[in-house]
Coordinates of C-alpha atoms in Angstrom, one line a residue:
Chain W
M1 CA 123.5 89.3 12.1
S2 CA 127.2 88.3 11.4
I3 CA 129.9 90.5 9.4
F4 CA 129.6 88.1 6.4
E5 CA 125.8 88.9 5.8
Y6 CA 126.0 92.6 6.3
N7 CA 126.2 93.3 2.7
G8 CA 124.6 90.3 1.5
S9 CA 125.8 88.4 -1.7
A10 CA 125.4 85.0 -3.8
L11 CA 128.1 83.7 -6.1
V12 CA 128.0 80.4 -8.3
A13 CA 130.6 79.0 -10.6
M14 CA 130.0 76.1 -13.0
V15 CA 131.9 73.9 -15.3
G16 CA 131.0 72.7 -18.7
K17 CA 132.5 71.3 -21.6
N18 CA 135.6 73.2 -22.3
C19 CA 133.7 76.3 -20.9
F20 CA 132.6 77.7 -17.4
A21 CA 130.2 80.2 -16.2
I22 CA 130.5 82.4 -13.0
A23 CA 127.4 84.1 -11.9
S24 CA 126.4 86.6 -9.0
D25 CA 123.6 88.6 -7.8
R26 CA 123.3 92.2 -8.1
R27 CA 122.2 93.6 -4.7
L28 CA 124.3 95.5 -2.2
G29 CA 122.1 96.5 0.9
V30 CA 123.2 97.6 4.6
Q31 CA 121.4 94.7 6.7
L32 CA 117.6 94.8 5.5
Q33 CA 118.1 98.1 3.3
T34 CA 118.6 97.9 -0.2
I35 CA 121.4 100.3 -1.3
A36 CA 122.3 99.6 -4.9
T37 CA 120.9 97.0 -7.5
D38 CA 123.6 97.0 -9.9
F39 CA 126.5 96.1 -7.7
Q40 CA 129.5 94.4 -9.5
R41 CA 130.6 91.4 -7.5
I42 CA 132.8 89.5 -10.4
S43 CA 135.5 91.0 -12.0
K44 CA 137.9 90.1 -14.6
I45 CA 141.5 89.6 -13.9
H46 CA 142.6 88.4 -17.6
D47 CA 140.4 87.2 -20.6
R48 CA 140.4 83.8 -19.1
L49 CA 140.3 84.2 -15.8
F50 CA 137.5 85.6 -13.6
L51 CA 137.2 86.5 -9.8
G52 CA 134.0 86.8 -7.9
L53 CA 134.3 88.2 -4.3
S54 CA 131.1 87.5 -1.7
G55 CA 130.9 88.7 1.9
L56 CA 131.7 92.2 3.0
A57 CA 131.9 94.6 0.3
T58 CA 134.3 96.9 1.2
D59 CA 136.9 94.2 1.7
A60 CA 135.7 92.5 -1.6
Q61 CA 136.8 95.7 -3.4
T62 CA 140.2 96.2 -1.5
L63 CA 141.0 92.7 -2.3
Y64 CA 140.1 92.9 -5.8
Q65 CA 142.5 95.8 -6.3
R66 CA 145.2 94.3 -4.6
L67 CA 145.0 91.3 -6.6
L68 CA 144.7 93.1 -9.9
F69 CA 148.1 95.1 -8.9
R70 CA 149.8 91.7 -8.3
H71 CA 148.7 90.2 -11.5
K72 CA 149.9 93.2 -13.2
L73 CA 153.4 92.9 -11.9
Y74 CA 153.3 89.4 -12.8
Q75 CA 152.2 90.1 -16.4
L76 CA 155.1 92.7 -16.6
R77 CA 157.9 90.3 -15.0
E78 CA 156.6 87.0 -16.8
E79 CA 155.3 88.8 -20.0
R80 CA 152.3 86.3 -19.9
D81 CA 148.9 85.9 -18.2
M82 CA 148.5 83.8 -14.9
K83 CA 147.4 80.4 -14.9
P84 CA 144.1 80.0 -12.9
E85 CA 145.7 77.6 -10.2
T86 CA 148.6 79.9 -9.9
F87 CA 146.2 82.4 -9.3
A88 CA 144.4 80.6 -6.8
N89 CA 147.7 80.2 -4.6
L90 CA 148.1 83.7 -5.0
V91 CA 144.7 84.6 -3.5
S92 CA 145.1 81.7 -0.9
A93 CA 148.5 83.2 0.4
L94 CA 147.2 86.8 0.4
L95 CA 144.1 85.9 2.4
Y96 CA 146.4 83.8 4.9
E97 CA 148.6 86.8 5.4
K98 CA 146.0 88.3 7.4
R99 CA 145.2 85.4 9.3
F100 CA 144.8 87.2 12.7
G101 CA 142.6 90.0 11.2
P102 CA 141.0 88.5 8.1
Y103 CA 139.2 90.1 4.9
F104 CA 135.7 89.1 5.3
C105 CA 135.3 87.9 2.0
Q106 CA 135.0 84.3 0.2
P107 CA 136.6 84.4 -3.3
V108 CA 135.4 82.3 -6.2
I109 CA 137.8 81.9 -8.7
A110 CA 137.0 80.7 -12.5
G111 CA 139.4 80.4 -15.4
L112 CA 140.5 78.2 -18.3
G113 CA 143.7 76.6 -17.7
D114 CA 146.1 74.8 -20.1
E115 CA 144.7 73.0 -23.3
D116 CA 141.3 75.1 -22.5
K117 CA 140.4 73.0 -19.4
P118 CA 138.2 75.0 -17.0
F119 CA 139.3 75.4 -13.6
I120 CA 136.9 76.6 -10.5
C121 CA 137.5 76.8 -6.8
T122 CA 136.7 78.5 -3.7
M123 CA 138.2 79.3 -0.6
D124 CA 137.2 80.4 3.0
S125 CA 138.1 83.9 4.4
I126 CA 141.6 82.8 5.5
G127 CA 142.4 81.0 2.2
A128 CA 141.7 77.2 2.6
K129 CA 141.2 76.3 -1.0
E130 CA 138.3 73.9 -2.2
L131 CA 138.6 72.7 -5.5
A132 CA 135.7 71.2 -7.2
K133 CA 135.1 69.6 -10.6
D134 CA 131.3 70.5 -10.9
F135 CA 130.5 73.7 -9.4
V136 CA 131.4 76.1 -6.3
V137 CA 129.5 78.5 -4.4
A138 CA 129.5 81.2 -2.0
G139 CA 127.5 84.1 -0.2
T140 CA 124.5 84.5 2.2
A141 CA 122.5 82.3 0.0
S142 CA 125.1 79.2 -0.2
E143 CA 123.1 76.6 1.4
S144 CA 120.2 77.2 -1.0
L145 CA 122.7 77.3 -4.1
Y146 CA 124.3 74.1 -3.0
G147 CA 120.9 72.4 -3.1
A148 CA 120.0 74.0 -6.6
C149 CA 123.4 73.4 -8.1
E150 CA 123.4 69.4 -6.9
S151 CA 120.1 68.8 -8.4
M152 CA 120.5 71.0 -11.9
F153 CA 124.0 70.4 -12.4
K154 CA 125.0 67.7 -15.5
E155 CA 128.4 66.8 -16.9
D156 CA 129.7 68.4 -19.9
M157 CA 127.1 71.1 -20.7
E158 CA 127.7 73.0 -23.8
P159 CA 127.6 76.7 -23.2
E160 CA 124.1 77.7 -23.7
E161 CA 122.7 74.8 -21.5
L162 CA 125.2 75.9 -19.2
F163 CA 124.0 79.4 -18.9
E164 CA 120.6 78.1 -18.3
T165 CA 121.3 76.0 -15.6
V166 CA 123.5 78.6 -13.8
S167 CA 120.8 81.2 -14.1
Q168 CA 118.0 78.9 -12.9
A169 CA 120.0 77.8 -10.0
L170 CA 121.0 81.2 -8.8
L171 CA 117.5 82.8 -9.4
S172 CA 115.9 80.1 -7.4
S173 CA 118.3 80.3 -4.6
V174 CA 118.3 84.0 -4.0
D175 CA 114.5 84.0 -4.0
R176 CA 114.9 82.1 -0.8
D177 CA 117.4 84.8 0.7
C178 CA 116.5 88.2 2.0
L179 CA 119.7 89.8 1.4
S180 CA 120.6 88.6 -1.9
G181 CA 119.3 88.9 -5.3
W182 CA 117.6 91.9 -7.3
G183 CA 118.7 90.6 -10.4
G184 CA 121.4 88.6 -11.7
H185 CA 124.9 88.8 -13.6
V186 CA 126.3 85.9 -15.6
Y187 CA 129.4 85.3 -17.5
V188 CA 129.9 82.2 -20.1
V189 CA 133.5 82.0 -20.9
T190 CA 134.5 79.5 -23.9
P191 CA 138.2 79.5 -25.3
T192 CA 136.7 82.0 -28.2
E193 CA 134.7 84.3 -26.6
V194 CA 133.2 85.7 -23.0
K195 CA 129.4 86.6 -22.9
E196 CA 128.0 88.6 -20.4
R197 CA 124.3 88.5 -19.7
I198 CA 122.2 90.5 -17.1
L199 CA 119.2 88.4 -15.5
K200 CA 115.8 89.7 -14.8
G201 CA 114.9 88.6 -11.5
R202 CA 112.5 89.4 -8.3
M203 CA 113.2 92.8 -6.9
D204 CA 112.0 92.3 -3.6
Chain M
M1 CA 75.3 97.4 40.5
K2 CA 78.0 94.9 39.5
L3 CA 79.3 95.5 36.1
D4 CA 79.2 92.7 33.4
T5 CA 82.9 92.1 33.1
S6 CA 82.2 88.6 31.2
G7 CA 83.6 90.3 28.0
L8 CA 87.1 90.6 29.5
E9 CA 87.3 86.9 30.5
S10 CA 89.2 84.6 28.2
A11 CA 88.6 80.9 27.6
A12 CA 92.0 79.9 29.3
P13 CA 91.7 78.9 32.6
V14 CA 92.3 81.6 35.3
W15 CA 95.2 81.5 37.5
G16 CA 94.1 82.0 41.3
A17 CA 90.5 82.5 42.2
P18 CA 88.8 85.8 41.9
S19 CA 89.2 87.7 45.1
E20 CA 86.6 89.8 47.0
L21 CA 89.5 92.4 47.8
V22 CA 89.7 93.6 43.9
G23 CA 86.1 94.4 43.8
G24 CA 84.4 91.5 42.0
F25 CA 86.9 91.9 38.8
S26 CA 88.3 88.4 38.1
A27 CA 92.0 88.1 38.0
A28 CA 93.9 89.1 34.7
P29 CA 93.4 85.6 32.7
S30 CA 96.8 84.4 32.0
F31 CA 98.3 81.0 30.8
E32 CA 99.9 78.5 33.1
L33 CA 103.6 79.7 33.8
P34 CA 106.1 77.1 33.9
N35 CA 108.0 76.4 37.3
T36 CA 111.5 77.8 36.9
T37 CA 114.2 79.2 39.5
D38 CA 114.6 82.2 37.8
F39 CA 111.8 83.5 36.2
D40 CA 113.3 86.8 34.6
V41 CA 116.2 84.9 32.9
F42 CA 113.7 82.4 31.1
Q43 CA 111.7 85.5 29.9
K44 CA 114.8 87.1 28.6
E45 CA 115.8 83.5 27.0
A46 CA 111.9 83.3 25.7
V47 CA 112.1 86.6 24.0
K48 CA 115.7 85.8 22.4
M49 CA 114.2 82.6 21.1
V50 CA 111.2 84.5 19.5
K51 CA 113.2 86.8 17.8
P52 CA 110.7 89.9 17.5
A53 CA 112.1 91.0 14.3
K54 CA 108.8 92.4 12.8
G55 CA 110.5 92.0 9.3
T56 CA 107.2 92.8 7.3
T57 CA 105.5 95.8 5.6
T58 CA 101.7 96.5 6.4
L59 CA 99.9 99.7 6.3
A60 CA 96.5 101.3 6.7
F61 CA 94.9 104.7 5.9
I62 CA 91.5 106.0 6.2
F63 CA 89.8 108.2 3.4
K64 CA 86.7 109.7 2.1
E65 CA 85.3 106.2 1.1
G66 CA 86.5 104.1 4.1
V67 CA 89.7 102.4 5.2
M68 CA 92.3 101.0 2.9
V69 CA 94.6 98.2 4.4
A70 CA 97.5 96.6 2.6
A71 CA 100.4 94.2 3.5
D72 CA 103.4 92.3 2.1
S73 CA 103.5 88.5 2.5
R74 CA 107.0 87.6 3.3
A75 CA 107.8 85.5 6.5
S76 CA 111.6 85.5 7.3
M77 CA 113.7 83.8 9.8
G78 CA 116.9 85.9 10.1
G79 CA 118.3 85.9 6.3
Y80 CA 116.3 82.9 5.4
I81 CA 113.0 83.1 3.4
S82 CA 110.5 80.7 4.8
S83 CA 107.6 81.6 2.9
Q84 CA 106.3 84.2 0.5
S85 CA 102.7 83.3 1.0
V86 CA 101.7 84.2 4.3
K87 CA 98.1 86.2 5.1
K88 CA 99.1 88.9 6.9
I89 CA 95.8 90.5 7.1
I90 CA 93.4 88.8 9.3
E91 CA 89.6 88.8 9.2
I92 CA 88.6 89.4 12.3
N93 CA 84.8 89.5 11.4
P94 CA 83.0 90.6 8.4
Y95 CA 83.5 94.3 9.0
M96 CA 86.6 94.2 11.0
L97 CA 90.2 93.6 9.9
G98 CA 93.6 93.0 11.7
T99 CA 97.2 93.1 10.1
M100 CA 99.9 91.1 11.3
A101 CA 103.3 92.3 12.1
G102 CA 105.8 90.5 14.3
G103 CA 105.3 87.1 15.7
A104 CA 103.2 85.1 13.3
A105 CA 101.6 83.0 16.0
D106 CA 101.2 85.9 18.4
C107 CA 99.4 87.6 15.9
Q108 CA 97.1 84.9 14.5
F109 CA 96.0 83.8 18.0
W110 CA 95.2 87.0 19.7
H111 CA 93.3 88.2 16.6
R112 CA 91.1 84.9 16.6
N113 CA 90.6 85.7 20.5
L114 CA 89.6 89.1 19.6
G115 CA 87.1 87.7 17.0
I116 CA 85.5 85.4 19.8
K117 CA 85.4 88.3 22.2
C118 CA 83.7 90.6 19.3
R119 CA 81.1 88.1 18.5
L120 CA 80.3 87.3 22.4
H121 CA 79.8 91.4 22.8
E122 CA 77.6 91.2 19.8
L123 CA 75.4 88.0 21.5
A124 CA 75.3 89.9 24.9
N125 CA 74.5 93.5 23.9
K126 CA 72.5 92.8 20.5
R127 CA 74.7 95.3 18.7
R128 CA 78.2 95.0 17.1
I129 CA 81.4 96.2 18.8
S130 CA 82.8 99.6 17.9
V131 CA 86.3 99.6 16.7
T132 CA 87.2 101.7 19.6
G133 CA 85.9 99.0 21.8
A134 CA 87.6 96.1 19.6
S135 CA 91.0 97.7 19.7
K136 CA 90.7 98.4 23.5
L137 CA 89.9 94.8 24.4
L138 CA 93.2 93.7 22.3
A139 CA 95.2 96.5 24.1
N140 CA 94.1 95.5 27.3
I141 CA 95.0 91.7 26.9
L142 CA 98.4 92.8 25.3
Y143 CA 99.5 95.0 28.5
S144 CA 98.6 92.2 30.7
Y145 CA 101.2 90.3 29.0
R146 CA 103.8 93.0 28.8
G147 CA 107.4 91.8 29.3
M148 CA 106.5 88.3 28.5
G149 CA 108.1 88.5 25.0
L150 CA 104.9 88.6 23.0
S151 CA 105.4 90.5 19.5
V152 CA 102.6 91.9 18.0
G153 CA 102.3 95.2 16.1
T154 CA 98.7 95.3 14.5
M155 CA 96.1 98.0 13.1
I156 CA 92.7 97.3 13.7
A157 CA 90.5 98.8 10.6
G158 CA 86.9 98.5 10.6
W159 CA 83.7 100.3 9.7
D160 CA 81.1 100.7 12.6
E161 CA 77.9 103.2 13.5
T162 CA 80.5 106.3 13.5
G163 CA 82.1 105.4 10.4
P164 CA 85.7 104.4 9.5
G165 CA 88.0 103.6 12.4
L166 CA 91.6 102.7 12.5
Y167 CA 93.7 102.0 15.8
Y168 CA 97.3 101.1 16.0
V169 CA 98.0 98.4 19.0
D170 CA 101.2 96.7 20.0
S171 CA 102.5 94.4 22.4
E172 CA 104.3 96.8 24.5
G173 CA 100.7 98.0 25.3
G174 CA 100.3 101.0 23.2
R175 CA 97.0 102.0 21.4
L176 CA 96.8 105.0 18.9
K177 CA 93.8 106.4 17.2
G178 CA 95.0 107.9 13.5
M179 CA 94.4 108.1 10.0
R180 CA 97.6 107.0 8.6
F181 CA 99.8 104.1 9.8
S182 CA 102.5 101.8 8.5
V183 CA 103.9 98.8 10.9
G184 CA 107.0 96.7 10.2
S185 CA 110.8 96.9 9.1
G186 CA 109.7 98.1 5.6
S187 CA 107.2 100.9 7.1
P188 CA 109.8 104.0 6.4
Y189 CA 109.9 103.2 2.7
A190 CA 105.7 102.6 2.7
Y191 CA 105.6 106.2 4.7
G192 CA 107.6 107.8 2.2
V193 CA 105.3 106.9 -0.6
L194 CA 102.4 107.2 1.4
D195 CA 102.5 110.5 2.8
N196 CA 103.7 111.8 -0.3
G197 CA 100.6 110.6 -2.3
Y198 CA 97.9 110.8 0.4
R199 CA 94.7 113.0 0.0
Y200 CA 91.5 112.4 1.8
D201 CA 89.5 113.0 -1.2
M202 CA 90.6 109.6 -3.3
S203 CA 88.3 107.4 -4.9
I204 CA 88.5 103.9 -4.1
E205 CA 90.8 102.8 -7.1
E206 CA 93.1 105.7 -6.6
A207 CA 93.3 104.8 -2.7
A208 CA 94.1 100.9 -3.5
E209 CA 96.7 101.9 -6.3
L210 CA 98.4 104.4 -3.9
A211 CA 98.6 101.5 -1.2
R212 CA 100.1 98.9 -3.7
R213 CA 102.6 101.2 -4.8
A214 CA 103.7 102.0 -1.1
I215 CA 103.8 98.3 -0.4
Y216 CA 105.8 97.6 -3.7
H217 CA 108.4 100.4 -2.8
A218 CA 108.6 98.7 0.8
T219 CA 109.4 95.3 -0.7
F220 CA 111.8 96.7 -3.2
R221 CA 113.9 98.3 -0.4
D222 CA 113.4 96.2 2.5
G223 CA 115.0 92.8 2.5
A224 CA 112.5 91.2 4.6
S225 CA 109.4 92.6 2.9
G226 CA 108.1 90.9 -0.2
G227 CA 105.9 88.2 -2.1
V228 CA 102.4 89.3 -2.6
A229 CA 101.2 92.7 -2.1
S230 CA 97.4 92.2 -0.8
V231 CA 95.3 95.3 -0.8
Y232 CA 92.0 95.2 1.1
Y233 CA 88.9 97.9 1.4
V234 CA 86.7 98.4 4.4
G235 CA 83.5 100.2 3.5
P236 CA 80.1 100.6 5.2
N237 CA 79.1 97.1 4.0
G238 CA 82.2 95.3 5.3
W239 CA 85.7 94.3 4.0
K240 CA 86.6 93.3 0.5
K241 CA 89.7 92.3 -1.1
L242 CA 90.6 94.4 -3.8
S243 CA 93.8 92.7 -5.1
G244 CA 96.7 90.5 -4.7
D245 CA 99.6 91.3 -7.1
D246 CA 103.1 89.5 -6.9
V247 CA 105.6 92.5 -6.5
G248 CA 108.0 90.7 -8.8
E249 CA 105.7 91.5 -11.6
L250 CA 104.6 94.8 -10.1
H251 CA 108.0 95.9 -10.6
Y252 CA 108.6 95.2 -14.3
K253 CA 104.9 96.8 -14.7
Y254 CA 105.8 100.1 -13.1
Y255 CA 109.5 100.2 -14.5
P256 CA 109.5 98.2 -17.7
V257 CA 112.8 97.1 -19.3
I258 CA 113.6 99.1 -22.5
P259 CA 115.9 97.3 -25.0
S260 CA 118.9 99.0 -25.1
T261 CA 121.7 98.8 -27.8
V262 CA 124.5 96.5 -27.1
E263 CA 127.8 98.3 -26.3
Q264 CA 130.2 95.0 -27.0
E265 CA 129.3 92.1 -29.2
M266 CA 132.6 90.1 -29.2
V267 CA 135.9 90.0 -27.5
E268 CA 138.8 88.8 -29.0
V269 CA 140.9 86.5 -26.8
A270 CA 144.4 86.1 -27.3
G271 CA 145.8 82.5 -28.0
A272 CA 142.3 80.9 -29.5

């Protein structure tokens, strides 16, 4: 199995009406063996910006710590939070710095930009940005996730409906992947609140 | 006196006429081999293509009342789950079961072949074949195909005149008699639960619950096992399927979710 499939992961981010949802699975494994069923793959950068990192777990943790550090410096200098588009550029630059010895991660960035417009994007492991208007996916279950999201996605969903859609897409995709699943973790972010929910999934 | 070796012949056409020099035994039954310049490289490629992963969990054990056999039902191709509803316990005849681990096609074909041979033995000898005999038939066939890329890790469980019987047979040609076996990528996890909870004096319900729990724990930890935990019992009157429980539901039955107090309700967002 490739290095990207060593730990196993599933990530999806979807855009709704003035809101977004970002969801991940909860498994941490070492190839086929499951080590933990409560692994955090999505981290908050600030109240309106979330980062999910799929792929090798050690690189995901290190990359998150470096990005949080850069964002804190930015906050001190600029006295404000980073816009999602700016943050995406920062991630892309940081990943390309390691072009010939990359971090084995695929980030998924989701945030609310100016005028509460939702912003999502994903990248490959060397920083090629992929902006999307509807949804982005990453991880070992990505092919199943593409199929599920493509068929379940609708424009301008309200937060509750968006939560249902993202959860169903995530759970049905990880049920077809040996290396991800064991529960789900969903964040639904609107301009006024952040709702964090844990999903009950198949634990096999 | 010429020994009756018709039971050793397979339905496949024999490659080469039987030679007088080998004392009347016909040549080992075999399939036609392909015409290649380098057969060794072809063999290696074939093994790589089949990918004998043995991603599964099966177990069987003998106890006071008979033999308990259990398996999961997931088929995986690398990381992709191709099916969650594969029958891994194969019914060879009404009093013998075989488990499937390794290549599905190999296990299904050779178990059915074994069933045919067992029936032929019954007709020729007017009595049922023993578990010892059946497992030996299968082991000999698999040994003759050793190195050709077959992937079979099976347990033959049955009840014959001597009582309950359990043998482990694999495609490397190994054959072991024993009281407890588990085969597949999830077997270490199943062994942990099985070895801890095993007693010879168990009732059928206790043994079934032990087998079910062992399979459930293997599906939890092993990525290549999952789906449905099937449990079969083999007794003096033959085999009987006891249960087929979805392991997703078994998890919440063994570890129910206890509603906990909410830590944070609302998060104040700047600039709302």
